[in-house]
mmCIF file of C-alpha atoms and ligand atoms in Angstrom:
data_model
loop_
_atom_site.group_PDB
_atom_site.id
_atom_site.type_symbol
_atom_site.label_atom_id
_atom_site.label_comp_id
_atom_site.label_asym_id
_atom_site.label_seq_id
_atom_site.Cartn_x
_atom_site.Cartn_y
_atom_site.Cartn_z
ATOM 1 C CA MET A 1 53.713 46.469 16.766
ATOM 2 C CA SER A 2 51.051 46.821 19.448
ATOM 3 C CA LYS A 3 48.194 49.248 18.852
ATOM 4 C CA LYS A 4 47.657 49.997 22.527
ATOM 5 C CA PRO A 5 48.355 53.558 23.687
ATOM 6 C CA VAL A 6 51.790 54.029 25.190
ATOM 7 C CA ILE A 7 52.546 54.903 28.804
ATOM 8 C CA LEU A 8 55.983 55.823 30.011
ATOM 9 C CA SER A 9 57.373 56.773 33.378
ATOM 10 C CA GLY A 10 60.633 56.677 35.284
ATOM 11 C CA ILE A 11 62.294 57.047 38.645
ATOM 12 C CA GLN A 12 65.775 58.269 39.472
ATOM 13 C CA PRO A 13 67.929 55.698 41.251
ATOM 14 C CA SER A 14 68.799 58.056 44.075
ATOM 15 C CA GLY A 15 68.119 57.543 47.792
ATOM 16 C CA ASN A 16 65.631 54.828 48.794
ATOM 17 C CA LEU A 17 62.423 54.020 46.949
ATOM 18 C CA CYS A 18 59.696 55.061 49.368
ATOM 19 C CA ILE A 19 55.952 54.751 49.807
ATOM 20 C CA ALA A 20 55.513 58.187 48.193
ATOM 21 C CA ASN A 21 56.991 56.864 44.937
ATOM 22 C CA TYR A 22 54.827 53.778 45.248
ATOM 23 C CA MET A 23 51.583 55.603 45.964
ATOM 24 C CA GLY A 24 52.215 58.543 43.622
ATOM 25 C CA ALA A 25 53.557 56.547 40.697
ATOM 26 C CA ILE A 26 54.376 52.805 40.752
ATOM 27 C CA LYS A 27 50.986 51.654 42.059
ATOM 28 C CA ASN A 28 49.325 53.328 39.084
ATOM 29 C CA TRP A 29 51.836 51.899 36.642
ATOM 30 C CA VAL A 30 50.858 48.428 37.820
ATOM 31 C CA SER A 31 47.181 49.007 37.151
ATOM 32 C CA PHE A 32 47.828 50.627 33.757
ATOM 33 C CA GLN A 33 50.133 47.947 32.383
ATOM 34 C CA ASN A 34 47.310 45.642 31.255
ATOM 35 C CA ASP A 35 45.701 48.217 29.019
ATOM 36 C CA TYR A 36 48.736 50.135 27.810
ATOM 37 C CA ASP A 37 51.927 49.451 25.957
ATOM 38 C CA SER A 38 54.142 50.280 28.944
ATOM 39 C CA ILE A 39 57.714 51.412 29.417
ATOM 40 C CA PHE A 40 59.169 51.958 32.891
ATOM 41 C CA LEU A 41 62.651 53.360 33.163
ATOM 42 C CA ILE A 42 65.278 53.626 35.821
ATOM 43 C CA VAL A 43 66.599 57.030 34.862
ATOM 44 C CA ASP A 44 70.209 56.724 35.946
ATOM 45 C CA LEU A 45 71.420 59.613 33.770
ATOM 46 C CA HIS A 46 69.014 61.910 35.603
ATOM 47 C CA SER A 47 70.369 60.826 38.962
ATOM 48 C CA ILE A 48 73.902 62.073 38.244
ATOM 49 C CA SER A 49 72.540 65.644 38.289
ATOM 50 C CA THR A 50 73.135 65.257 42.036
ATOM 51 C CA MET A 51 76.266 63.658 43.489
ATOM 52 C CA GLN A 52 76.159 59.829 43.476
ATOM 53 C CA LYS A 53 78.698 57.299 44.695
ATOM 54 C CA PRO A 54 79.441 55.120 41.622
ATOM 55 C CA SER A 55 79.376 51.791 43.484
ATOM 56 C CA GLU A 56 76.084 52.675 45.205
ATOM 57 C CA LEU A 57 74.500 53.931 41.999
ATOM 58 C CA ARG A 58 75.296 50.662 40.235
ATOM 59 C CA GLN A 59 73.824 48.584 43.057
ATOM 60 C CA ARG A 60 70.790 50.850 43.426
ATOM 61 C CA SER A 61 69.873 50.665 39.734
ATOM 62 C CA LEU A 62 69.648 46.893 40.011
ATOM 63 C CA SER A 63 67.789 47.077 43.306
ATOM 64 C CA PHE A 64 65.241 49.550 41.873
ATOM 65 C CA ALA A 65 64.610 47.197 38.945
ATOM 66 C CA ALA A 66 63.939 44.375 41.433
ATOM 67 C CA GLN A 67 61.633 46.671 43.400
ATOM 68 C CA TYR A 68 59.656 47.590 40.255
ATOM 69 C CA ILE A 69 59.060 43.881 39.637
ATOM 70 C CA ALA A 70 58.338 43.171 43.309
ATOM 71 C CA CYS A 71 55.713 45.957 43.256
ATOM 72 C CA GLY A 72 53.930 44.192 40.403
ATOM 73 C CA ILE A 73 55.472 45.463 37.178
ATOM 74 C CA ASP A 74 55.380 42.376 34.989
ATOM 75 C CA PRO A 75 58.358 42.160 32.619
ATOM 76 C CA ASP A 76 56.262 40.057 30.235
ATOM 77 C CA LYS A 77 53.785 42.902 29.888
ATOM 78 C CA SER A 78 55.978 45.978 30.332
ATOM 79 C CA ILE A 79 59.412 47.090 29.228
ATOM 80 C CA ILE A 80 61.690 47.703 32.204
ATOM 81 C CA ALA A 81 64.948 49.357 31.192
ATOM 82 C CA ILE A 82 67.875 51.423 32.344
ATOM 83 C CA GLN A 83 67.924 54.841 30.673
ATOM 84 C CA SER A 84 71.669 54.861 29.939
ATOM 85 C CA HIS A 85 71.375 51.558 28.042
ATOM 86 C CA ILE A 86 69.484 53.361 25.291
ATOM 87 C CA LYS A 87 71.744 56.018 23.823
ATOM 88 C CA GLU A 88 68.952 57.816 21.953
ATOM 89 C CA HIS A 89 67.781 59.507 25.177
ATOM 90 C CA VAL A 90 70.859 61.695 25.216
ATOM 91 C CA GLU A 91 70.751 62.255 21.465
ATOM 92 C CA LEU A 92 67.162 63.475 21.531
ATOM 93 C CA ALA A 93 67.857 65.617 24.604
ATOM 94 C CA TRP A 94 70.536 67.468 22.641
ATOM 95 C CA VAL A 95 68.173 68.115 19.730
ATOM 96 C CA LEU A 96 65.433 69.320 22.082
ATOM 97 C CA SER A 97 67.873 71.613 23.869
ATOM 98 C CA SER A 98 68.181 73.515 20.590
ATOM 99 C CA ILE A 99 64.512 74.518 20.793
ATOM 100 C CA THR A 100 64.273 75.050 24.586
ATOM 101 C CA TYR A 101 64.400 78.637 25.862
ATOM 102 C CA LEU A 102 66.483 79.580 28.894
ATOM 103 C CA GLY A 103 63.406 81.337 30.270
ATOM 104 C CA GLU A 104 61.550 78.037 30.302
ATOM 105 C CA LEU A 105 64.276 76.304 32.298
ATOM 106 C CA ASN A 106 64.545 79.280 34.663
ATOM 107 C CA ARG A 107 60.887 78.830 35.599
ATOM 108 C CA MET A 108 61.260 75.204 36.757
ATOM 109 C CA THR A 109 60.446 75.121 40.465
ATOM 110 C CA GLN A 110 62.233 71.812 41.009
ATOM 111 C CA PHE A 111 65.454 73.354 39.681
ATOM 112 C CA LYS A 112 65.010 76.290 42.066
ATOM 113 C CA ASP A 113 64.469 73.958 45.040
ATOM 114 C CA LYS A 114 67.273 71.548 44.185
ATOM 115 C CA SER A 115 69.802 74.259 43.344
ATOM 116 C CA LYS A 116 69.213 75.802 46.771
ATOM 117 C CA LYS A 117 70.317 72.492 48.242
ATOM 118 C CA GLN A 118 73.434 72.318 46.026
ATOM 119 C CA GLY A 119 74.450 75.830 47.100
ATOM 120 C CA SER A 120 77.411 77.073 45.066
ATOM 121 C CA ASN A 121 78.749 75.504 41.844
ATOM 122 C CA ILE A 122 75.368 74.267 40.684
ATOM 123 C CA ASN A 123 75.956 71.842 37.839
ATOM 124 C CA SER A 124 74.343 72.403 34.479
ATOM 125 C CA ALA A 125 72.747 68.920 34.381
ATOM 126 C CA LEU A 126 70.457 70.018 37.192
ATOM 127 C CA TYR A 127 69.371 72.904 34.974
ATOM 128 C CA THR A 128 68.933 71.005 31.701
ATOM 129 C CA TYR A 129 67.414 67.947 33.392
ATOM 130 C CA PRO A 130 63.816 68.718 32.230
ATOM 131 C CA ILE A 131 65.021 68.493 28.607
ATOM 132 C CA LEU A 132 66.308 64.970 29.208
ATOM 133 C CA MET A 133 62.978 64.092 30.798
ATOM 134 C CA ALA A 134 61.139 65.450 27.733
ATOM 135 C CA ALA A 135 63.397 63.281 25.571
ATOM 136 C CA ASP A 136 62.535 60.179 27.646
ATOM 137 C CA ILE A 137 58.861 60.750 26.995
ATOM 138 C CA LEU A 138 58.877 61.909 23.373
ATOM 139 C CA LEU A 139 61.320 59.217 22.248
ATOM 140 C CA TYR A 140 58.639 56.547 22.761
ATOM 141 C CA GLN A 141 55.698 58.648 21.547
ATOM 142 C CA ALA A 142 54.068 58.252 24.964
ATOM 143 C CA ASN A 143 50.372 59.091 25.272
ATOM 144 C CA LEU A 144 50.195 59.053 29.059
ATOM 145 C CA VAL A 145 52.767 59.726 31.775
ATOM 146 C CA PRO A 146 51.741 58.634 35.298
ATOM 147 C CA VAL A 147 53.634 60.756 37.835
ATOM 148 C CA GLY A 148 53.226 62.584 41.136
ATOM 149 C CA GLN A 149 52.263 66.254 41.381
ATOM 150 C CA ASP A 150 55.903 67.445 41.503
ATOM 151 C CA GLN A 151 56.469 66.421 37.868
ATOM 152 C CA LYS A 152 53.531 68.391 36.413
ATOM 153 C CA GLN A 153 55.617 71.377 35.366
ATOM 154 C CA HIS A 154 58.132 69.132 33.598
ATOM 155 C CA LEU A 155 55.267 67.516 31.700
ATOM 156 C CA GLU A 156 54.007 70.920 30.604
ATOM 157 C CA LEU A 157 57.454 71.760 29.246
ATOM 158 C CA THR A 158 57.523 68.401 27.434
ATOM 159 C CA ARG A 159 54.240 69.221 25.743
ATOM 160 C CA ASP A 160 55.432 72.706 24.776
ATOM 161 C CA LEU A 161 58.584 71.253 23.219
ATOM 162 C CA ALA A 162 56.607 68.627 21.305
ATOM 163 C CA VAL A 163 54.269 71.263 19.882
ATOM 164 C CA ARG A 164 57.178 73.558 19.010
ATOM 165 C CA PHE A 165 59.082 70.797 17.226
ATOM 166 C CA ASN A 166 55.991 69.624 15.359
ATOM 167 C CA ASN A 167 55.224 73.189 14.204
ATOM 168 C CA GLN A 168 58.759 73.840 13.106
ATOM 169 C CA PHE A 169 59.592 70.509 11.443
ATOM 170 C CA SER A 170 56.159 68.908 10.774
ATOM 171 C CA GLU A 171 54.209 66.380 12.839
ATOM 172 C CA THR A 172 56.705 64.109 14.641
ATOM 173 C CA PHE A 173 55.878 63.710 18.335
ATOM 174 C CA THR A 174 52.757 62.495 20.121
ATOM 175 C CA LEU A 175 51.485 64.994 22.702
ATOM 176 C CA PRO A 176 51.713 63.269 26.109
ATOM 177 C CA GLU A 177 49.131 63.741 28.859
ATOM 178 C CA PRO A 178 50.129 63.600 32.514
ATOM 179 C CA TYR A 179 48.277 61.187 34.779
ATOM 180 C CA ILE A 180 48.354 62.547 38.327
ATOM 181 C CA PRO A 181 46.262 60.562 40.843
ATOM 182 C CA LYS A 182 43.585 62.429 42.829
ATOM 183 C CA ILE A 183 44.811 60.934 46.096
ATOM 184 C CA GLY A 184 48.499 60.244 46.713
ATOM 185 C CA SER A 185 50.056 62.615 44.202
ATOM 186 C CA ARG A 186 51.772 64.525 46.991
ATOM 187 C CA ILE A 187 52.649 62.409 50.024
ATOM 188 C CA MET A 188 54.208 64.519 52.749
ATOM 189 C CA SER A 189 57.195 64.044 55.049
ATOM 190 C CA LEU A 190 56.415 62.316 58.369
ATOM 191 C CA GLN A 191 58.359 64.762 60.518
ATOM 192 C CA LYS A 192 57.816 67.891 58.410
ATOM 193 C CA PRO A 193 54.350 67.481 56.906
ATOM 194 C CA ASP A 194 54.628 70.816 55.071
ATOM 195 C CA ASN A 195 57.359 69.305 52.865
ATOM 196 C CA LYS A 196 56.890 66.466 50.416
ATOM 197 C CA MET A 197 58.232 63.038 51.271
ATOM 198 C CA SER A 198 61.429 62.560 49.273
ATOM 199 C CA LYS A 199 63.398 59.359 48.691
ATOM 200 C CA SER A 200 66.639 61.351 48.919
ATOM 201 C CA ASP A 201 65.831 62.769 52.349
ATOM 202 C CA GLU A 202 68.828 62.288 54.607
ATOM 203 C CA ASN A 203 66.601 62.043 57.657
ATOM 204 C CA LEU A 204 65.141 58.552 57.261
ATOM 205 C CA ASN A 205 62.504 59.309 59.897
ATOM 206 C CA ASN A 206 60.809 61.501 57.292
ATOM 207 C CA ILE A 207 60.162 58.627 54.931
ATOM 208 C CA ILE A 208 59.055 55.004 54.873
ATOM 209 C CA THR A 209 61.089 53.051 52.371
ATOM 210 C CA LEU A 210 59.676 50.063 50.526
ATOM 211 C CA LEU A 211 62.245 47.880 52.279
ATOM 212 C CA ASP A 212 61.772 49.165 55.835
ATOM 213 C CA ASP A 213 61.487 46.481 58.484
ATOM 214 C CA PRO A 214 57.970 46.255 60.052
ATOM 215 C CA ASN A 215 59.314 47.405 63.446
ATOM 216 C CA ILE A 216 60.919 50.436 61.840
ATOM 217 C CA VAL A 217 57.613 51.307 60.168
ATOM 218 C CA ILE A 218 55.852 51.120 63.555
ATOM 219 C CA LYS A 219 58.476 53.412 65.092
ATOM 220 C CA LYS A 220 58.382 55.940 62.268
ATOM 221 C CA ILE A 221 54.590 56.184 62.306
ATOM 222 C CA LYS A 222 54.566 56.492 66.092
ATOM 223 C CA ARG A 223 56.954 59.441 65.823
ATOM 224 C CA ALA A 224 55.129 61.069 62.879
ATOM 225 C CA VAL A 225 54.231 64.686 63.630
ATOM 226 C CA THR A 226 50.525 65.387 64.174
ATOM 227 C CA ASP A 227 48.908 68.108 66.330
ATOM 228 C CA SER A 228 47.305 68.595 69.708
ATOM 229 C CA LYS A 229 43.718 68.884 68.435
ATOM 230 C CA SER A 230 41.386 66.021 69.183
ATOM 231 C CA GLY A 231 39.449 63.879 66.715
ATOM 232 C CA ILE A 232 40.684 62.006 63.673
ATOM 233 C CA LYS A 233 39.350 64.126 60.824
ATOM 234 C CA TYR A 234 40.759 65.096 57.426
ATOM 235 C CA ASP A 235 41.519 68.815 57.566
ATOM 236 C CA VAL A 236 44.109 70.626 55.407
ATOM 237 C CA SER A 237 44.963 72.857 58.367
ATOM 238 C CA ARG A 238 46.169 69.663 60.113
ATOM 239 C CA PRO A 239 48.741 68.571 57.496
ATOM 240 C CA GLY A 240 50.344 65.793 59.568
ATOM 241 C CA LEU A 241 47.045 64.046 60.240
ATOM 242 C CA ALA A 242 45.772 64.678 56.693
ATOM 243 C CA ASN A 243 48.896 62.934 55.377
ATOM 244 C CA LEU A 244 48.477 59.957 57.718
ATOM 245 C CA LEU A 245 44.841 59.586 56.657
ATOM 246 C CA THR A 246 45.966 59.592 53.022
ATOM 247 C CA LEU A 247 48.540 56.895 53.796
ATOM 248 C CA PHE A 248 45.894 54.851 55.598
ATOM 249 C CA SER A 249 43.446 55.171 52.731
ATOM 250 C CA LEU A 250 45.972 54.185 50.065
ATOM 251 C CA SER A 251 47.555 51.334 51.999
ATOM 252 C CA SER A 252 44.202 49.777 52.957
ATOM 253 C CA ASN A 253 42.180 50.665 49.822
ATOM 254 C CA GLN A 254 39.483 52.241 51.972
ATOM 255 C CA SER A 255 38.032 55.732 51.593
ATOM 256 C CA ILE A 256 39.220 58.483 53.911
ATOM 257 C CA GLU A 257 35.593 58.950 55.074
ATOM 258 C CA LYS A 258 35.372 55.329 56.141
ATOM 259 C CA ILE A 259 38.606 55.577 58.125
ATOM 260 C CA GLU A 260 37.475 58.858 59.723
ATOM 261 C CA SER A 261 34.247 57.312 60.897
ATOM 262 C CA GLN A 262 36.058 54.255 62.257
ATOM 263 C CA TYR A 263 38.585 56.308 64.260
ATOM 264 C CA SER A 264 36.676 59.543 64.968
ATOM 265 C CA GLU A 265 36.814 59.022 68.726
ATOM 266 C CA SER A 266 40.098 57.100 68.866
ATOM 267 C CA MET A 267 43.376 58.183 70.420
ATOM 268 C CA TYR A 268 46.263 58.913 68.067
ATOM 269 C CA SER A 269 48.106 55.908 69.497
ATOM 270 C CA VAL A 270 45.398 53.466 68.345
ATOM 271 C CA PHE A 271 45.026 55.111 64.952
ATOM 272 C CA LYS A 272 48.790 55.104 64.406
ATOM 273 C CA LYS A 273 49.187 51.476 65.403
ATOM 274 C CA ASP A 274 46.546 50.388 62.901
ATOM 275 C CA LEU A 275 48.038 52.640 60.233
ATOM 276 C CA ALA A 276 51.480 51.075 60.724
ATOM 277 C CA ASP A 277 49.887 47.609 60.442
ATOM 278 C CA SER A 278 48.135 48.620 57.257
ATOM 279 C CA ILE A 279 51.386 49.910 55.699
ATOM 280 C CA ASN A 280 53.203 46.757 56.766
ATOM 281 C CA GLU A 281 50.476 44.643 55.147
ATOM 282 C CA MET A 282 50.982 46.574 51.917
ATOM 283 C CA LEU A 283 54.783 46.177 52.062
ATOM 284 C CA ARG A 284 54.918 42.534 53.130
ATOM 285 C CA PRO A 285 54.392 40.875 49.708
ATOM 286 C CA ILE A 286 56.663 43.443 48.030
ATOM 287 C CA GLN A 287 59.503 42.727 50.445
ATOM 288 C CA LYS A 288 59.037 38.985 50.149
ATOM 289 C CA GLU A 289 59.222 39.091 46.362
ATOM 290 C CA TYR A 290 62.159 41.528 46.454
ATOM 291 C CA LYS A 291 64.227 39.156 48.591
ATOM 292 C CA LEU A 292 63.626 36.306 46.154
ATOM 293 C CA LEU A 293 64.520 38.460 43.168
ATOM 294 C CA MET A 294 67.737 39.765 44.703
ATOM 295 C CA ASN A 295 68.890 36.183 45.146
ATOM 296 C CA ASP A 296 68.888 35.871 41.384
ATOM 297 C CA LYS A 297 70.583 38.990 40.053
ATOM 298 C CA SER A 298 71.273 37.350 36.686
ATOM 299 C CA TYR A 299 67.493 37.149 36.164
ATOM 300 C CA ILE A 300 67.102 40.889 36.802
ATOM 301 C CA LYS A 301 70.027 41.635 34.493
ATOM 302 C CA SER A 302 68.402 39.559 31.753
ATOM 303 C CA ILE A 303 65.144 41.507 32.150
ATOM 304 C CA LEU A 304 67.074 44.772 31.798
ATOM 305 C CA GLU A 305 68.999 43.531 28.783
ATOM 306 C CA ASN A 306 65.807 42.482 27.094
ATOM 307 C CA GLY A 307 64.110 45.756 28.054
ATOM 308 C CA ALA A 308 66.953 47.800 26.575
ATOM 309 C CA LYS A 309 66.816 45.822 23.323
ATOM 310 C CA ARG A 310 63.088 46.340 22.900
ATOM 311 C CA ALA A 311 63.257 50.006 23.880
ATOM 312 C CA SER A 312 66.237 50.703 21.606
ATOM 313 C CA LEU A 313 64.376 49.527 18.509
ATOM 314 C CA ARG A 314 61.628 52.032 19.196
ATOM 315 C CA ALA A 315 63.967 54.818 20.232
ATOM 316 C CA TYR A 316 65.995 54.403 17.049
ATOM 317 C CA LYS A 317 62.895 54.832 14.910
ATOM 318 C CA THR A 318 62.137 58.180 16.521
ATOM 319 C CA ILE A 319 65.656 59.579 16.496
ATOM 320 C CA ASP A 320 66.127 58.552 12.867
ATOM 321 C CA LYS A 321 63.009 60.495 11.944
ATOM 322 C CA VAL A 322 64.051 63.486 14.056
ATOM 323 C CA TYR A 323 67.547 63.635 12.546
ATOM 324 C CA ARG A 324 66.112 63.525 9.049
ATOM 325 C CA LYS A 325 63.584 66.256 9.782
ATOM 326 C CA ILE A 326 66.122 68.667 11.207
ATOM 327 C CA GLY A 327 68.458 68.180 8.249
ATOM 328 C CA LEU A 328 71.205 65.854 9.515
ATOM 329 C CA LEU A 329 72.815 63.749 6.803
ATOM 330 C CA LYS A 330 71.803 60.080 6.984
ATOM 331 C CA ARG A 331 74.407 57.876 8.689
HETATM 332 P P1 TYM B 401 61.578 61.020 41.083
HETATM 333 O O1 TYM B 401 62.620 59.985 40.878
HETATM 334 O O2 TYM B 401 61.888 62.161 41.961
HETATM 335 O O3 TYM B 401 60.231 60.374 41.599
HETATM 336 C C1 TYM B 401 59.665 59.221 41.021
HETATM 337 C C2 TYM B 401 58.154 59.304 40.981
HETATM 338 O O4 TYM B 401 57.624 59.423 42.309
HETATM 339 C C3 TYM B 401 56.778 60.559 42.371
HETATM 340 N N1 TYM B 401 56.895 61.180 43.705
HETATM 341 C C4 TYM B 401 55.882 61.394 44.541
HETATM 342 N N2 TYM B 401 54.566 61.106 44.448
HETATM 343 C C5 TYM B 401 53.789 61.443 45.507
HETATM 344 N N3 TYM B 401 54.252 62.053 46.621
HETATM 345 C C6 TYM B 401 55.554 62.379 46.734
HETATM 346 N N4 TYM B 401 56.007 62.964 47.847
HETATM 347 C C7 TYM B 401 56.445 62.031 45.667
HETATM 348 N N5 TYM B 401 57.775 62.174 45.483
HETATM 349 C C8 TYM B 401 58.037 61.652 44.268
HETATM 350 C C9 TYM B 401 57.291 61.493 41.289
HETATM 351 O O5 TYM B 401 56.320 62.438 40.905
HETATM 352 C C10 TYM B 401 57.651 60.526 40.213
HETATM 353 O O6 TYM B 401 56.497 60.166 39.483
HETATM 354 N N6 TYM B 401 62.048 63.606 36.832
HETATM 355 C C11 TYM B 401 61.468 62.439 37.431
HETATM 356 C C12 TYM B 401 61.951 61.151 36.802
HETATM 357 C C13 TYM B 401 61.772 61.070 35.321
HETATM 358 C C14 TYM B 401 60.544 60.807 34.632
HETATM 359 C C15 TYM B 401 60.903 60.761 33.264
HETATM 360 C C16 TYM B 401 59.240 60.622 35.056
HETATM 361 C C17 TYM B 401 62.755 61.177 34.397
HETATM 362 N N7 TYM B 401 62.232 60.995 33.149
HETATM 363 C C18 TYM B 401 59.934 60.533 32.278
HETATM 364 C C19 TYM B 401 58.275 60.385 34.061
HETATM 365 C C20 TYM B 401 58.633 60.349 32.710
HETATM 366 C C21 TYM B 401 61.863 62.395 38.903
HETATM 367 O O7 TYM B 401 62.826 62.995 39.315
HETATM 368 O O8 TYM B 401 61.103 61.559 39.662
#
């Protein structure tokens, strides 16, 4: 087995993969995969904590796998797998739920936000979801978990659970560290720049998806909310513009300062046109590769089958150890 440190991350197959997921997470996965033993999951069991149409979920899981590869995740270097194909995720989640306090779950801000959206009859999966996420991470003894800012609290819970289990039953789990990028960890909505950009947003004008047509990208950026002040300058009190500058910097690999100095005297219209071009340049090779991949679904399925096989071997090792430590009789 490889001696490289392990990284693990995942995305729920809900909504449309968007540039926020790319900039906050996937882009970093791609650069880490050479130096780490990498596992990237499509966490389908997480996604059923909100209502999904079965036929769409099935199609989306495959499409997300193709998008991971199109973004640069190399199946020869990294494991790409569907969470539900590895049964140990659910098994470990159950064990971890026995050492998770209700108070800890009550504190989760994402649960508070999402349950507001569900209104009445909030399902319990939405509540216990962070335990499943902890299981995803601890199952593979991950050292590093590259995610956006919104997952930080879930990572803290994961660490607390690992420490608690290790103290109670002896050293078992590696303590994972979050990796949250300095720029791009919280991309904001285009129309409501005080809210984060979310792939499940029903208003598609708030997000740019990885598969958006170039003309759609131009339109969405044109309509993006800014302010009436003049000058293109990064300023947190101008959240719309600050977000667009972040998008420009990440899509063009230039510093925000450089972009500010280039556009300081420009009109919004010029700045926005160039920003849309820069995003389209970033998306072009991804979309091209995605189209090719989706013409060969059996190839993607074979990658996922292989990924599940490799992941299962490792997951079994951990769950076997965990079951023994907590006193379950050997099967
Ligand atoms: P999910 O599916 O909501 O988001 C996937 C990844 O995209 C990041 N992200 C963002 N980054 C920057 N700006 C934004 N506006 C933005 N929105 C989303 C997320 O932080 C995430 O990295 N619970 C997780 C999925 C998960 C997971 C895991 C992640 C399940 N198990 C184990 C890591 C490790 C989630 O719902 O992400």
